[in-house]
């Protein structure tokens, strides 16, 4: 668990799960902070709130957006896979 996104200093491939707790009202600030990192390979979201899912879907810039499912497993050569920014 991280106390803030700034603790991540480089792109790390895992499997690794970073957890940062935030209040619902901070969602746009969190998305902005993620965009400011310059990376955008994959974004995963787990939510039961349809409005939150749609809001994130509209705002997030990433090559892949997974909602309520595993964030790995794109089939190479079958499913599109690409990043944005420093990822690719």
C-alpha positions as a Markdown table, in Angstrom:
| # | Residue | x | y | z |
|---|---|---|---|---|
| 1 | Unk | 0.0 | 0.0 | 0.0 |
| 2 | Unk | 1.3 | 3.4 | -1.0 |
| 3 | Unk | 0.4 | 6.7 | 0.7 |
| 4 | Unk | 0.6 | 8.6 | -2.6 |
| 5 | Unk | 1.2 | 8.1 | -6.3 |
| 6 | Unk | 4.4 | 10.0 | -6.2 |
| 7 | Unk | 6.1 | 7.0 | -4.5 |
| 8 | Unk | 6.2 | 5.3 | -7.9 |
| 9 | Unk | 9.3 | 6.5 | -9.6 |
| 10 | Unk | 9.3 | 4.3 | -12.7 |
| 11 | Unk | 7.3 | 1.8 | -14.7 |
| 12 | Unk | 7.3 | -1.6 | -13.0 |
| 13 | Unk | 6.1 | -4.8 | -14.5 |
| 14 | Unk | 4.9 | -7.5 | -12.2 |
| 15 | Unk | 2.5 | -9.0 | -11.3 |
| 16 | Unk | 2.3 | -6.2 | -8.8 |
| 17 | Unk | -0.7 | -4.5 | -7.2 |
| 18 | Unk | -0.2 | -1.0 | -5.9 |
| 19 | Unk | -3.0 | 0.2 | -3.6 |
| 20 | Unk | -3.6 | 3.9 | -2.8 |
| 21 | Unk | -6.7 | 4.8 | -0.8 |
| 22 | Unk | -8.6 | 7.8 | -1.8 |
| 23 | Unk | -12.0 | 9.4 | -1.2 |
| 24 | Unk | -14.7 | 9.3 | -4.0 |
| 25 | Unk | -14.5 | 13.1 | -4.3 |
| 26 | Unk | -10.8 | 12.9 | -5.3 |
| 27 | Unk | -11.4 | 10.7 | -8.4 |
| 28 | Unk | -10.5 | 13.4 | -10.9 |
| 29 | Unk | -7.4 | 14.4 | -9.0 |
| 30 | Unk | -6.3 | 10.7 | -8.9 |
| 31 | Unk | -6.9 | 10.4 | -12.7 |
| 32 | Unk | -4.9 | 13.6 | -13.3 |
| 33 | Unk | -2.0 | 12.4 | -11.1 |
| 34 | Unk | -2.0 | 9.1 | -13.1 |
| 35 | Unk | -1.9 | 11.0 | -16.4 |
| 36 | Unk | 0.9 | 13.2 | -15.1 |
| 37 | Unk | 3.2 | 10.2 | -14.7 |
| 38 | Unk | 3.3 | 9.9 | -18.5 |
| 39 | Unk | 2.4 | 6.2 | -18.6 |
| 40 | Unk | -0.7 | 4.7 | -20.0 |
| 41 | Unk | -0.3 | 1.0 | -20.9 |
| 42 | Unk | -3.2 | -0.5 | -18.9 |
| 43 | Unk | -5.8 | 0.9 | -16.5 |
| 44 | Unk | -7.9 | -1.3 | -14.3 |
| 45 | Unk | -11.0 | -0.4 | -12.3 |
| 46 | Unk | -13.2 | -2.3 | -9.9 |
| 47 | Unk | -16.4 | -0.6 | -9.1 |
| 48 | Unk | -20.1 | -1.4 | -8.7 |
| 49 | Unk | -21.2 | 2.1 | -9.5 |
| 50 | Unk | -22.1 | 2.5 | -13.1 |
| 51 | Unk | -21.6 | 6.3 | -13.0 |
| 52 | Unk | -18.1 | 5.9 | -11.7 |
| 53 | Unk | -17.2 | 3.4 | -14.4 |
| 54 | Unk | -18.6 | 5.7 | -17.2 |
| 55 | Unk | -16.8 | 8.7 | -15.7 |
| 56 | Unk | -13.4 | 6.8 | -15.6 |
| 57 | Unk | -14.0 | 5.4 | -19.1 |
| 58 | Unk | -14.4 | 8.9 | -20.5 |
| 59 | Unk | -11.4 | 10.4 | -18.7 |
| 60 | Unk | -8.7 | 7.8 | -18.6 |
| 61 | Unk | -6.1 | 7.8 | -21.4 |
| 62 | Unk | -4.6 | 4.3 | -21.6 |
| 63 | Unk | -4.1 | 1.7 | -24.2 |
| 64 | Unk | -6.3 | -0.9 | -22.4 |
| 65 | Unk | -9.0 | -0.3 | -19.9 |
| 66 | Unk | -10.2 | -3.3 | -17.9 |
| 67 | Unk | -13.4 | -3.0 | -15.7 |
| 68 | Unk | -14.2 | -5.6 | -13.0 |
| 69 | Unk | -11.9 | -8.2 | -14.4 |
| 70 | Unk | -8.3 | -9.3 | -14.4 |
| 71 | Unk | -6.0 | -6.7 | -15.8 |
| 72 | Unk | -3.8 | -9.2 | -17.6 |
| 73 | Unk | -4.4 | -11.7 | -20.3 |
| 74 | Unk | -4.6 | -9.9 | -23.6 |
| 75 | Unk | -4.1 | -12.6 | -26.3 |
| 76 | Unk | -1.1 | -11.6 | -28.4 |
| 77 | Unk | -1.9 | -11.4 | -32.1 |
| 78 | Unk | -5.6 | -11.6 | -31.4 |
| 79 | Unk | -6.6 | -8.7 | -29.2 |
| 80 | Unk | -5.3 | -5.1 | -29.6 |
| 81 | Unk | -2.7 | -4.2 | -27.1 |
| 82 | Unk | -0.8 | -0.9 | -26.9 |
| 83 | Unk | -0.1 | 1.9 | -24.5 |
| 84 | Unk | -0.1 | 5.6 | -24.5 |
| 85 | Unk | 2.7 | 8.0 | -23.6 |
| 86 | Unk | 5.8 | 6.4 | -22.2 |
| 87 | Unk | 4.3 | 2.9 | -22.5 |
| 88 | Unk | 3.9 | 1.1 | -25.7 |
